[in-house]
């Protein structure tokens, strides 16, 4: 269970995001929405212990997520970034970077270049990999509003993952909604 207590992050303009509190439980989908530069991506990076909080704290199963403790927690998480690395990177390399193992049934795509996928198809492929990995927490930055993405997010939650995704609006179905534009 992830708990956010009065969490806010620093924004590019020097301000801080709107503070929020929330408990995300097993099998739930949480949408963090807001326009550009409202702190959505930074909140996900804070869950990973890679971005400091401006205020508040985040715990995972009651344990405080800190920069020092974050490598331990990241082993239980899958993170699908908004922007993929550029260059001639292969799916297998990207999966290693994102801490996603490639299951045997998807090994045939490990040598396929990331550039051969559309952003939507790449996100769906990484969501399928996360589904196979059965991580406790799945973080998706800028989830696409497609039926395939929605279906994969639902499957992840049905399998018991805490799914936290960002989106610029609140059009994707979810169990809990955090609005960073208040």
C-alpha positions as MATLAB code, in Angstrom:
seq = 'XXXXXXXXXXXXXXXXXXXXXXXXXXXXXXXXXXXXXXXXXXXXXXXXXXXXXXXXXXXXXXXXXXXXXXXXXXXXXXXXXXXXXXXXXXXXXXXXXXXXXXXXXXXXXXXXXXXXXXXXXXXXXXXXXXXXXXXXXXXXXXXXXXXXXXXXXXXXXXXXXXXXXXXXXXXXXXXXXXXXXX';
ca = [
       0.000    0.000    0.000;
       1.308    3.417   -0.984;
       0.383    6.311    1.266;
       0.859    9.955    0.354;
       0.604   12.465    3.185;
       0.510   16.183    2.263;
       2.779   15.474   -0.738;
       3.933   18.277   -3.016;
       6.843   18.542   -5.438;
       8.864   21.422   -6.858;
       7.720   22.766  -10.210;
       9.906   24.160  -13.019;
       8.695   27.726  -12.320;
       9.981   27.568   -8.730;
       6.560   27.037   -7.137;
       5.321   23.806   -5.640;
       2.508   21.508   -6.695;
      -0.805   21.368   -4.894;
      -0.326   19.159   -1.799;
      -2.414   16.008   -1.615;
      -2.957   12.993    0.615;
      -4.095    9.572   -0.571;
      -3.895    5.884    0.201;
      -3.496    3.640   -2.868;
      -4.363    0.038   -2.137;
      -3.853   -3.270   -3.896;
      -5.965   -3.551   -7.038;
      -6.685    0.158   -7.355;
      -6.072    2.528  -10.230;
      -5.100    6.062   -9.278;
      -4.984    8.866  -11.844;
      -2.857   11.926  -11.146;
      -4.049   14.549  -13.581;
      -3.182   18.115  -14.414;
      -1.910   20.207  -17.269;
       1.685   20.598  -18.331;
       4.157   21.445  -15.559;
       1.808   20.643  -12.662;
       4.127   18.034  -11.118;
       2.611   14.776  -12.377;
       5.878   13.214  -13.550;
       7.740   14.484  -10.499;
       5.256   12.705   -8.201;
       5.964    9.403   -9.988;
       9.713   10.008   -9.736;
       9.255   10.728   -6.018;
       7.572    7.340   -5.579;
      10.701    5.854   -7.126;
      12.856    7.896   -4.720;
      14.423    9.812   -7.605;
      12.909   13.258   -7.009;
      12.795   14.974   -3.620;
       9.477   16.051   -2.177;
       8.848   19.703   -1.421;
       6.590   18.697    1.473;
       5.010   15.628    3.009;
       6.060   12.000    2.717;
       5.342    8.762    0.857;
       5.323    5.322    2.479;
       5.182    1.848    0.969;
       3.621   -0.745    3.278;
       4.319    1.628    6.182;
       8.002    2.155    5.330;
       9.161    5.665    4.429;
      10.403    5.992    0.842;
      13.685    7.889    0.935;
      16.432    8.304   -1.628;
      18.577    5.871    0.358;
      15.863    3.194    0.696;
      14.455    3.595   -2.815;
      16.565    0.899   -4.555;
      14.857   -1.693   -2.338;
      11.368   -0.386   -3.151;
      12.042   -0.064   -6.894;
      12.469   -3.849   -7.069;
       8.729   -4.115   -6.400;
       7.756   -1.506   -8.971;
       7.534   -1.119  -12.718;
       7.906    2.346  -14.236;
       6.834    3.269  -17.763;
       8.134    6.763  -18.571;
       6.454    9.391  -20.690;
       9.508    9.858  -22.886;
      11.506    6.891  -24.086;
      15.263    7.039  -24.596;
      16.327    8.164  -28.040;
      18.742    6.374  -30.296;
      19.116    2.826  -31.493;
      17.993    1.122  -28.291;
      16.374   -2.305  -28.426;
      13.348   -3.443  -26.402;
      15.577   -5.778  -24.347;
      17.871   -2.881  -23.367;
      14.911   -0.653  -22.537;
      13.423   -3.384  -20.359;
      16.693   -3.713  -18.438;
      16.742    0.074  -17.974;
      13.145    0.012  -16.684;
      13.776   -3.062  -14.503;
      11.334   -5.206  -16.508;
      12.351   -8.773  -17.291;
      11.225  -10.130  -20.639;
       9.069  -13.223  -20.144;
       9.758  -16.225  -22.364;
       6.594  -15.728  -24.434;
       7.726  -12.198  -25.418;
      11.442  -12.912  -25.995;
      10.975  -12.671  -29.783;
      10.680   -8.879  -29.505;
      13.786   -8.244  -27.353;
      15.943   -7.351  -30.378;
      13.318   -5.107  -31.948;
      14.362   -1.416  -31.947;
      12.249    0.958  -29.859;
      12.117    3.325  -32.837;
      10.055    0.757  -34.775;
       7.116    1.257  -32.372;
       4.706    4.170  -32.165;
       4.645    5.738  -28.673;
       1.217    4.160  -28.048;
       2.338    0.707  -29.170;
       5.523    0.960  -27.120;
       3.562    1.919  -24.000;
       1.154   -0.986  -24.573;
       4.089   -3.387  -25.030;
       5.693   -2.201  -21.790;
       2.351   -2.519  -19.988;
       2.101   -6.114  -21.227;
       5.604   -6.752  -19.884;
       4.665   -5.203  -16.532;
       1.601   -7.444  -16.444;
       3.798  -10.503  -16.897;
       6.195   -9.344  -14.166;
       3.461   -9.100  -11.519;
       4.966   -6.059   -9.787;
       3.175   -4.701   -6.725;
       3.193   -1.129   -8.033;
       3.014   -0.015  -11.661;
       3.701    3.637  -12.486;
       2.738    4.953  -15.932;
       3.657    8.483  -16.948;
       1.166    9.986  -19.397;
      -1.051    6.962  -20.055;
      -2.601    7.037  -23.512;
      -6.403    7.176  -23.608;
      -6.810    4.127  -25.838;
      -8.984    1.054  -25.256;
      -5.847   -1.126  -25.246;
      -4.153    0.969  -22.553;
      -7.337    1.075  -20.482;
      -7.685   -2.698  -20.744;
      -4.078   -3.304  -19.697;
      -4.346   -0.894  -16.743;
      -7.502   -2.757  -15.632;
      -5.761   -6.145  -15.942;
      -2.833   -4.914  -13.876;
      -5.231   -3.770  -11.137;
      -7.263   -6.988  -11.344;
      -4.020   -8.896  -10.763;
      -3.503   -6.948   -7.544;
      -1.106   -4.191   -8.610;
      -1.457   -0.658   -7.365;
      -1.588    1.203  -10.674;
      -0.722    4.889  -10.581;
      -0.818    6.770  -13.858;
      -0.654   10.372  -14.971;
      -2.852   11.993  -17.578;
      -3.484   15.591  -18.601;
      -7.209   15.283  -17.925;
      -9.540   12.998  -16.012;
     -10.979   11.028  -18.937;
      -9.402    7.652  -18.137;
     -11.386    5.478  -15.710;
      -9.832    5.093  -12.263;
     -10.709    4.340   -8.649;
      -9.134    7.478   -7.213;
      -8.300   10.810   -8.766;
      -5.729   13.406   -7.745;
      -6.146   16.833   -9.357;
      -2.896   18.840   -9.352;
      -4.594   21.877  -10.911;
      -6.623   22.975   -7.891;
];
